[in-house]
Short mmCIF file of C-alpha atoms and ligand atoms in Angstrom, two decimals:
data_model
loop_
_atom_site.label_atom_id
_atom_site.label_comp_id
_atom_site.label_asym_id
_atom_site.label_seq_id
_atom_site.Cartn_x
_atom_site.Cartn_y
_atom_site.Cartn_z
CA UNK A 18 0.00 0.00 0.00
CA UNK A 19 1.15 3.35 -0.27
CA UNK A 20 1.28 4.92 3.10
CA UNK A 21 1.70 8.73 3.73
CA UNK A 22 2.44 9.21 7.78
CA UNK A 23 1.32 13.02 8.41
CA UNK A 24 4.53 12.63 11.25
CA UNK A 25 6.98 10.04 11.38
CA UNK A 26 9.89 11.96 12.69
CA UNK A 27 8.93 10.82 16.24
CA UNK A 28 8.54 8.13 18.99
CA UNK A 29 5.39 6.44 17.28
CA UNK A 30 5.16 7.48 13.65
CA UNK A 31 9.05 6.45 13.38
CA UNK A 32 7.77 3.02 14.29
CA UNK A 33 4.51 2.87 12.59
CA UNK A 34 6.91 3.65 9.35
CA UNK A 35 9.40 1.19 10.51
CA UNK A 36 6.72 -1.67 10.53
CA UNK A 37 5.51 -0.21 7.69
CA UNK A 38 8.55 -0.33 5.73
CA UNK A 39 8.91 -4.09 7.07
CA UNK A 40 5.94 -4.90 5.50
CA UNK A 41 6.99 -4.26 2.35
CA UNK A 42 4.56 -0.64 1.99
CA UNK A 43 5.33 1.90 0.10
CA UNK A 44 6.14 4.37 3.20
CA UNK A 45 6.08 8.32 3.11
CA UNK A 46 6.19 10.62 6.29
CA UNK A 47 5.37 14.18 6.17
CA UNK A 48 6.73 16.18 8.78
CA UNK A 49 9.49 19.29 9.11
CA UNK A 50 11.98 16.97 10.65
CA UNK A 51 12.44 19.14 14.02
CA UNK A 52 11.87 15.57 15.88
CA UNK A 53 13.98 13.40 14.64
CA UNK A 54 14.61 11.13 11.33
CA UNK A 55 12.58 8.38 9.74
CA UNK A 56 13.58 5.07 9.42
CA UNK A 57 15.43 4.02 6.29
CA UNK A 58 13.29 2.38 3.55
CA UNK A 59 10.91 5.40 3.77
CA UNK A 60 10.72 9.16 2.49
CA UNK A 61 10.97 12.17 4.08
CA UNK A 62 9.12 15.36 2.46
CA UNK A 63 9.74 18.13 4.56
CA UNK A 64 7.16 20.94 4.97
CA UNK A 65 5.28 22.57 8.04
CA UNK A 66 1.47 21.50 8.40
CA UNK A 67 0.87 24.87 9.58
CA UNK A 68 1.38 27.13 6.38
CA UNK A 69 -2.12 26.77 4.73
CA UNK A 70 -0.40 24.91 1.32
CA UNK A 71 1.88 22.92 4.20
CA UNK A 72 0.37 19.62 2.20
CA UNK A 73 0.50 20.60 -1.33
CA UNK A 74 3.51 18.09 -2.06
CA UNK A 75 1.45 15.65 -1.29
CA UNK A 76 -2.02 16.31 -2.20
CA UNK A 77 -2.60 14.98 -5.34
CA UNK A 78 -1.48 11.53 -4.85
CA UNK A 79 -3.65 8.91 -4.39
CA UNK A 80 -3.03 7.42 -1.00
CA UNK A 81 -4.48 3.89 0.01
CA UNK A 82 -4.20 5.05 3.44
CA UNK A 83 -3.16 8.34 5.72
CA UNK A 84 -2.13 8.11 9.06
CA UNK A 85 -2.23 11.55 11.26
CA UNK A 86 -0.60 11.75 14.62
CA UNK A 87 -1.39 15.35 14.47
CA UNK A 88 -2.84 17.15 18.13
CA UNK A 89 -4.06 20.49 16.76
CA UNK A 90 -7.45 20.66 15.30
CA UNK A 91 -5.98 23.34 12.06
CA UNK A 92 -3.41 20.85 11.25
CA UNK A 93 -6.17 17.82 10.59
CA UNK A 94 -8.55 20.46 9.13
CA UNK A 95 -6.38 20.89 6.30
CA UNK A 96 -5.18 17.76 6.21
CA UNK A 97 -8.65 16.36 5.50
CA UNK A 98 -9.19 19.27 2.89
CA UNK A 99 -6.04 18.71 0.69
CA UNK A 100 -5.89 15.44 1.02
CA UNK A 101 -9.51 14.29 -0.51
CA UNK A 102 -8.28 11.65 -2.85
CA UNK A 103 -6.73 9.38 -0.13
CA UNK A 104 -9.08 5.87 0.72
CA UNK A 105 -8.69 6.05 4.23
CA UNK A 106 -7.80 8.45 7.20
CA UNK A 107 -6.74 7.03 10.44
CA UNK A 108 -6.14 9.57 13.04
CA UNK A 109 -4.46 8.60 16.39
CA UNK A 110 -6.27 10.15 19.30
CA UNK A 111 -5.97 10.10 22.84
CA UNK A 112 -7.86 8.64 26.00
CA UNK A 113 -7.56 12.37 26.76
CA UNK A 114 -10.69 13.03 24.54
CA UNK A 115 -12.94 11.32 27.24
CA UNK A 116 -14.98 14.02 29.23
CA UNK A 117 -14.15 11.87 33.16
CA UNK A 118 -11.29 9.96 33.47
CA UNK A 119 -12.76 8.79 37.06
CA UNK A 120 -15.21 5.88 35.88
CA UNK A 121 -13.29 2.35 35.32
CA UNK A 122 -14.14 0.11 32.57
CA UNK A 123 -15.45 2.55 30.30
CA UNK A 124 -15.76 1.65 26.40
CA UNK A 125 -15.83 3.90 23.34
CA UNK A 126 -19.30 5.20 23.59
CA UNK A 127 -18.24 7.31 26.78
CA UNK A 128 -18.72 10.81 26.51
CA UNK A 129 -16.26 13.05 24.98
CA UNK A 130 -14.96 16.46 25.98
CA UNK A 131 -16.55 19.25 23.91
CA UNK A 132 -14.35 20.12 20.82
CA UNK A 133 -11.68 22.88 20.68
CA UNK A 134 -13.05 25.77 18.76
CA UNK A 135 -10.02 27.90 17.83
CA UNK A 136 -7.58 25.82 14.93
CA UNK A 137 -5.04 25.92 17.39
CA UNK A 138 -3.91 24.29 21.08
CA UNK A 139 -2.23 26.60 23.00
CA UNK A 140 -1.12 24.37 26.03
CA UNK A 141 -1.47 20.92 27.06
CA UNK A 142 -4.64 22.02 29.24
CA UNK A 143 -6.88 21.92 25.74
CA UNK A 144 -4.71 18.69 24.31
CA UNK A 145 -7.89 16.64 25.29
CA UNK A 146 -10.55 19.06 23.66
CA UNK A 147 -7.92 19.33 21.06
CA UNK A 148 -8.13 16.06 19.78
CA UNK A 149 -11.93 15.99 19.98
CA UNK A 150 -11.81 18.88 17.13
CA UNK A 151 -9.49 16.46 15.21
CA UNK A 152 -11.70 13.44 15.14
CA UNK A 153 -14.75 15.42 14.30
CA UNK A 154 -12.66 17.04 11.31
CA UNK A 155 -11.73 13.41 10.32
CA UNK A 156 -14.83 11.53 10.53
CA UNK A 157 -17.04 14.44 9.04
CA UNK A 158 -14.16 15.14 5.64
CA UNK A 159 -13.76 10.82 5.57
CA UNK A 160 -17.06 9.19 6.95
CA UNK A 161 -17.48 6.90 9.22
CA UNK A 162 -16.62 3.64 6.66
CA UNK A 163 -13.38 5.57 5.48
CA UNK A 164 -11.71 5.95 8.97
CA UNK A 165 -10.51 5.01 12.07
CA UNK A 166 -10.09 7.01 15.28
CA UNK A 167 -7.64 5.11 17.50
CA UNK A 168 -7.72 6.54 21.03
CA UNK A 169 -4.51 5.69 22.44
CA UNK A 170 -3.72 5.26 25.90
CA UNK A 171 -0.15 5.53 27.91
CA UNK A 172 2.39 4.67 25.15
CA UNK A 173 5.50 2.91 26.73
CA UNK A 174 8.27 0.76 25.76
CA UNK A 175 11.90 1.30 24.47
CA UNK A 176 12.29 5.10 22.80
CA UNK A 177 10.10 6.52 26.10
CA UNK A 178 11.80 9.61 26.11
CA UNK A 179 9.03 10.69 28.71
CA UNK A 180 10.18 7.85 31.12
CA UNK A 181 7.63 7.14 32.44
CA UNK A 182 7.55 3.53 31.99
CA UNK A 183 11.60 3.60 32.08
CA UNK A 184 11.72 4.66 35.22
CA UNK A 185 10.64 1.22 37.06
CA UNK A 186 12.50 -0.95 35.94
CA UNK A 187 15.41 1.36 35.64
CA UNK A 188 14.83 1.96 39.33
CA UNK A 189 14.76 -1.36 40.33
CA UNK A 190 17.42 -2.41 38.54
CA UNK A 191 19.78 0.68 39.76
CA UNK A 192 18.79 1.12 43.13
CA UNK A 193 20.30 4.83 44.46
CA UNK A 194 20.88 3.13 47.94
CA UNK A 195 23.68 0.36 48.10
CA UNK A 196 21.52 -1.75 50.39
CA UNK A 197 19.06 -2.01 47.32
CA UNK A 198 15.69 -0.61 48.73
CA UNK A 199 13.83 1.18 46.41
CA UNK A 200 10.91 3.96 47.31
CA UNK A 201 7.30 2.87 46.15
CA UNK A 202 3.97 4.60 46.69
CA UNK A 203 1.64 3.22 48.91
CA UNK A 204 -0.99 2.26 46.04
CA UNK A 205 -1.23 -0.97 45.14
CA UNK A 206 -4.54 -1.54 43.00
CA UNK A 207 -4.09 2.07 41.48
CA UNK A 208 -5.04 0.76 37.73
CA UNK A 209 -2.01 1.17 35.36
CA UNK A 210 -2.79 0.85 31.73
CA UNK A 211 0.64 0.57 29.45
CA UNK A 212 0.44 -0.39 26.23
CA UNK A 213 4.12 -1.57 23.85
CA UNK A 214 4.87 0.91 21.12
CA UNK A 215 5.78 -1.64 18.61
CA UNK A 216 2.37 -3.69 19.47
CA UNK A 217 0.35 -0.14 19.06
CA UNK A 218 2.14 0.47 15.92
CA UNK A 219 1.18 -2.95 14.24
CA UNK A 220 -1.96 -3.14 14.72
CA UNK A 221 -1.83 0.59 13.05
CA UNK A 222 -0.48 -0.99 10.33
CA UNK A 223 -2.60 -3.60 10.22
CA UNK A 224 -5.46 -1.20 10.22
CA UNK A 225 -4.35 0.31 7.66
CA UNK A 226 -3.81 -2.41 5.24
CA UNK A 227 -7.78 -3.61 5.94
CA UNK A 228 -8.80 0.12 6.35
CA UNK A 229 -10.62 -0.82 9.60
CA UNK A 230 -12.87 1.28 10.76
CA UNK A 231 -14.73 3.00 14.05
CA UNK A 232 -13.51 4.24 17.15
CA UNK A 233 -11.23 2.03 19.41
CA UNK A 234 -9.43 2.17 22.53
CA UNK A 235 -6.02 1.44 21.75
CA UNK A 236 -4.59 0.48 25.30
CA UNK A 237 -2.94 -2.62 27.06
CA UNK A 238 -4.02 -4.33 29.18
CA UNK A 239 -5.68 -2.97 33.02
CA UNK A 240 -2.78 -4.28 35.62
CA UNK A 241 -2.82 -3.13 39.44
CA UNK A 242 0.13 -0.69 40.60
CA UNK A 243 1.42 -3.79 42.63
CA UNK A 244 0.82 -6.29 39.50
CA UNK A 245 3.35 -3.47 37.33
CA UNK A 246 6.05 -3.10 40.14
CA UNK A 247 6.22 -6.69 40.32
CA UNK A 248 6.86 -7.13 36.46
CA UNK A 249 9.23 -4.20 36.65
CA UNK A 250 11.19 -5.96 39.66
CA UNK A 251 11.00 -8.97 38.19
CA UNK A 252 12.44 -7.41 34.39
CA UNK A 253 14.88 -6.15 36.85
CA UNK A 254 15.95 -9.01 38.86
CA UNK A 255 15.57 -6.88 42.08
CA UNK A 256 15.97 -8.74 45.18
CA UNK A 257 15.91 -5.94 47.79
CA UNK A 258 13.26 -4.21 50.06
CA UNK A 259 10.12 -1.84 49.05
CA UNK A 260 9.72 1.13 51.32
CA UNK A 261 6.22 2.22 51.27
CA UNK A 262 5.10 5.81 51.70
CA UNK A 263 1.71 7.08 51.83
CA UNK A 264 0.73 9.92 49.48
CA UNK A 265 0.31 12.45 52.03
CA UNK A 266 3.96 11.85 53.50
CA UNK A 267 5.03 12.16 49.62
CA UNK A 268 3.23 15.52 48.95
CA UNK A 269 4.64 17.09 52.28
CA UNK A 270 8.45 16.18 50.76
CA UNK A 271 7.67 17.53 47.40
CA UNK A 272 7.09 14.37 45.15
CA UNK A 273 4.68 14.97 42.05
CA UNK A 274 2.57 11.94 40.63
CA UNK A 275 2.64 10.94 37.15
CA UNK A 276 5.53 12.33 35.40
CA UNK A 277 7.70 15.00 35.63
CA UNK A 278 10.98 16.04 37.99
CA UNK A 279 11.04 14.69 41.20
CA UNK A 280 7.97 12.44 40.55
CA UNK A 281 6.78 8.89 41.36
CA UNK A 282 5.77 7.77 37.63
CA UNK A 283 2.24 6.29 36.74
CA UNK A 284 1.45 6.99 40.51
CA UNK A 285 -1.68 8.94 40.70
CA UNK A 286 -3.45 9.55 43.85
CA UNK A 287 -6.52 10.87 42.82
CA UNK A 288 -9.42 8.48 42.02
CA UNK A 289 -11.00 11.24 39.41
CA UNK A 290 -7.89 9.80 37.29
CA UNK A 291 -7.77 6.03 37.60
CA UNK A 292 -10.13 5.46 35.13
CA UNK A 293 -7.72 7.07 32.42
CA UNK A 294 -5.69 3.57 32.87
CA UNK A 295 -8.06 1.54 32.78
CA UNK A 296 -10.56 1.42 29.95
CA UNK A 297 -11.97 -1.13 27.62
CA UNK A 298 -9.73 -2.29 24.91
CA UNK A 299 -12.01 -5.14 23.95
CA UNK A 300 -13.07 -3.53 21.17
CA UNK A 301 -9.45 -3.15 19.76
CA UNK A 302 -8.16 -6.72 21.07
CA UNK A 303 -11.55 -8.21 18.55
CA UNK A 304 -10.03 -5.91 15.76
CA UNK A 305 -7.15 -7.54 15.83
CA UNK A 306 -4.91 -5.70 18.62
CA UNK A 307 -1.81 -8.13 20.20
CA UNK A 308 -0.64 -7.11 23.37
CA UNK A 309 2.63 -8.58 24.93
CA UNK A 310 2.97 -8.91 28.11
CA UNK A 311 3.78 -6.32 30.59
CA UNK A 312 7.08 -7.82 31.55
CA UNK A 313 8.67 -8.19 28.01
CA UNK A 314 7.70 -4.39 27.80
CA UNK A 315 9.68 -3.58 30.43
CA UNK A 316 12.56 -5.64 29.83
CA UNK A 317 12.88 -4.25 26.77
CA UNK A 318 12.68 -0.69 28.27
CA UNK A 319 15.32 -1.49 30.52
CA UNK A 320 17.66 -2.68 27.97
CA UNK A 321 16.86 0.58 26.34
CA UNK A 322 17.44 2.85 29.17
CA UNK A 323 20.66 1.36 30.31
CA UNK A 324 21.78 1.24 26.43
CA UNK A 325 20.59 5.06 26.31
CA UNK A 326 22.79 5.91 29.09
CA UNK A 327 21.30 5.08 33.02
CA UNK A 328 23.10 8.76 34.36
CA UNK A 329 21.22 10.87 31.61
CA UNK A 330 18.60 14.13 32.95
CA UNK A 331 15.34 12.04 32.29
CA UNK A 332 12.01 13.19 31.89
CA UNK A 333 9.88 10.98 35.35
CA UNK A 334 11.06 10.06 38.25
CA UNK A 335 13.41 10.75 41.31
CA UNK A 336 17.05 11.48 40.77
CA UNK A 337 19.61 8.80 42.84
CA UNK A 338 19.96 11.85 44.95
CA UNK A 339 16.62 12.30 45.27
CA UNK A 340 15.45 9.14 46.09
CA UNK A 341 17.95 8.34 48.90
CA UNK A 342 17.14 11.14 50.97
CA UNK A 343 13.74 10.24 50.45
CA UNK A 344 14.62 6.89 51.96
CA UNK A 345 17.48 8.10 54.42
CA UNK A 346 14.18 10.09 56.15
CA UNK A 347 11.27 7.83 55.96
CA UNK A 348 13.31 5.13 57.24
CA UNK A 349 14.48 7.51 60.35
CA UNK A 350 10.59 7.82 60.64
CA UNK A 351 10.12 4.22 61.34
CA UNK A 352 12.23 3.63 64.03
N1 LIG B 426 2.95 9.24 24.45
C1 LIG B 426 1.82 8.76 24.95
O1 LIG B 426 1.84 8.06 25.99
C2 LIG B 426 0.50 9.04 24.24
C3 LIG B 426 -0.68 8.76 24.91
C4 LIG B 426 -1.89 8.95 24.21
C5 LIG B 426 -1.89 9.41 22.92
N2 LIG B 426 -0.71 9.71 22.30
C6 LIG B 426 -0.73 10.14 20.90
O2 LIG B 426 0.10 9.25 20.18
C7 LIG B 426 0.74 9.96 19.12
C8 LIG B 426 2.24 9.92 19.32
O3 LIG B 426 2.83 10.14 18.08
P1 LIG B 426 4.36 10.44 17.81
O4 LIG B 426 5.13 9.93 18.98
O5 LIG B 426 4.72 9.99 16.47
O6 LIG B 426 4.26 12.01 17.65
P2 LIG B 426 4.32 13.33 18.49
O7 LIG B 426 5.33 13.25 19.56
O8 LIG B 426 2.94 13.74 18.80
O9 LIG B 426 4.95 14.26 17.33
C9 LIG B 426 4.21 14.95 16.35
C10 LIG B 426 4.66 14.59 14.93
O10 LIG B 426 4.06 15.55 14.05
C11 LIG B 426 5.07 16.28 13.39
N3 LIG B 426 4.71 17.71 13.36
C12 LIG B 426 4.45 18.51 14.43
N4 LIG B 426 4.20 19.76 14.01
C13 LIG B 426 4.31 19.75 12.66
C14 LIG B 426 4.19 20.73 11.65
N5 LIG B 426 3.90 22.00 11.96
N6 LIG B 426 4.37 20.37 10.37
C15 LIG B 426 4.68 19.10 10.04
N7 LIG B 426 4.80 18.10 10.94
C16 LIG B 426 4.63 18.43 12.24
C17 LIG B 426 6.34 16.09 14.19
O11 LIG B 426 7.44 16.16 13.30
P3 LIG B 426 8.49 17.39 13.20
O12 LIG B 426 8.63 17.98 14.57
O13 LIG B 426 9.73 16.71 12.70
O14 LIG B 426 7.89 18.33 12.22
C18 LIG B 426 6.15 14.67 14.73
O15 LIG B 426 6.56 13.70 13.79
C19 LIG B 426 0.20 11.37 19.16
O16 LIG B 426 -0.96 11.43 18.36
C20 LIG B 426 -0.18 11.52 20.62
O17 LIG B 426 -1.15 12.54 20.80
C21 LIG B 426 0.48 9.53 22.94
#
């Protein structure tokens, strides 16, 4: 098939091309190149989806399939405009575009956040209403039979930049204290919801070659906080203590949830969140969706980590530093 990927320079379009490219498709990724490179066996064309003509080197070709990783409504609007002749338009959305993320268990037909007006996102604050605008824009231009909407869920795996799935494993392989105990949160069914990059990117590919279409939750699978630090320690051979803290002991010493500097990743202790990780994916998994499981994800993300360099700034998490002060106190506390 021939495949234009409206990205491609970054973490999942490089690998949706990379399948691609496996597969034998004819692979072409539009994108200015600020992110990073495609894989070989596909082409670049480099132009900036936000001048109006941004798609005119592509526009008249006649595309089996377009795949969009775009997050600003303008961007798709166009997109969907110039690019008329293609068969089918799957756009990559986000479990963002649900209205609550409290409820678990919730499927595709939950309701959505109101769409962005204006053409563009400012901040991350409107990424959710954001990506509402974009699957309107796609589903009114391709109707419904001539694309998907794949709402994607937390993305990890090797190439997380964000680190937020790096950071367990990493952790647990590396404690920062010599006696090995590593710092935990004190949530153990908190829902985590992770799904593999390279799983999430062939079943794009996949959709693509049978032009699937409807709305699906793209996610892995629903594992407790407990059931992912125990895959993590196991990917990580760690054999030495957990220290548990509660949240409120966390918050007074500065930890975040989530992501971020000096944060405890993929904790969150609010429940009006934990249904973000853990919605339906049956849909998806019927369509065709593989999911590996959670410890050959983060094996792999280990390998990646320590290959990208175990000392680097990163993204999530507590520094060495960080983290055995952390412990040095909480430990003082228990005595
Ligand atoms: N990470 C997660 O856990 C997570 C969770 C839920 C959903 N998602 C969704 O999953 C997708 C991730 O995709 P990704 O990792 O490939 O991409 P990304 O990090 O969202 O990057 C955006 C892509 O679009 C290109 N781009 C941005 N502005 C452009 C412009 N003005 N003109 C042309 N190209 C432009 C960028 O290339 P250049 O900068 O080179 O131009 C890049 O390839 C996104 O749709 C994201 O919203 C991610």
């Amino acid at each position: 098939m021939k495949l234009l990927i409206l990205g491609g320079t970054a973490w999942l379009g490089h690998e949706v091309a990379r399948q691609a490219v496996d597969r034998g498709h004819d692979v072409t990724c539009l994108a200015r190149g600020y992110s990073g490179s495609i894989p070989e066996g596909a082409s670049l064309i480099q132009s900036d989806r936000d001048e109006d003509q941004g798609l005119e080197p592509v526009a008249t070709f006649q595309w089996d399939a377009v795949l969009d990783v775009s997050r600003q409504p303008g961007q798709v609007k166009r997109a969907v405009r110039d690019l008329r002749t293609a068969r089918y338009y799957l756009f990559v959305s986000s479990g963002n575009a649900y209205a609550s993320q409290g409820p678990l268990g919730q499927d595709e037909d939950a309701p959505l956040l109101p769409p962005l007006e204006s053409d563009v996102m400012e901040t991350m604050e409107s990424y959710g209403q954001a990506k509402v605008a974009c699957e309107q824009a796609v589903t009114e231009g391709f109707g419904s039979e001539n694309c998907m909407i794949a709402r994607v869920g937390l993305i990890g795996g090797p190439g997380d930049i964000f680190g937020r799935t790096g950071y367990w494993p990493l952790r647990f392989a590396h404690p920062s204290v010599a006696n090995g105990t590593v710092l935990i949160p004190n949530a153990p069914a908190l829902p985590t919801q992770v799904i593999d990059v390279r799983d999430l990117a062939a079943w794009l590919v996949h959709s693509c070659e049978k032009q699937l279409s409807g709305v699906y939750n793209a996610m892995g699978e629903t594992q407790t906080f407990e059931e992912h630090l125990a895959a993590a320690r196991t990917a990580a051979r760690h054999e030495g203590q957990v220290v548990t803290a509660d949240a409120e002991w966390l918050h007074s010493h500065g930890v975040g949830e989530w992501a971020g500097p000096k944060s405890l990743p993929l904790w969150l202790s609010n429940p009006d969140w934990h249904g973000m990780n853990a919605r339906s994916n049956k849909r998806a998994k019927d369509a065709g969706l593989a999911l590996r499981p959670l410890e050959e994800t983060l094996n792999a993300t280990l390998k990646w980590e320590e290959e990208s360099g175990i000392d680097r700034p990163r993204r999530a998490g507590l520094t060495n530093e960080e983290e055995a002060e952390l412990l040095t106190e909480l430990v003082s506390t228990m005595h």
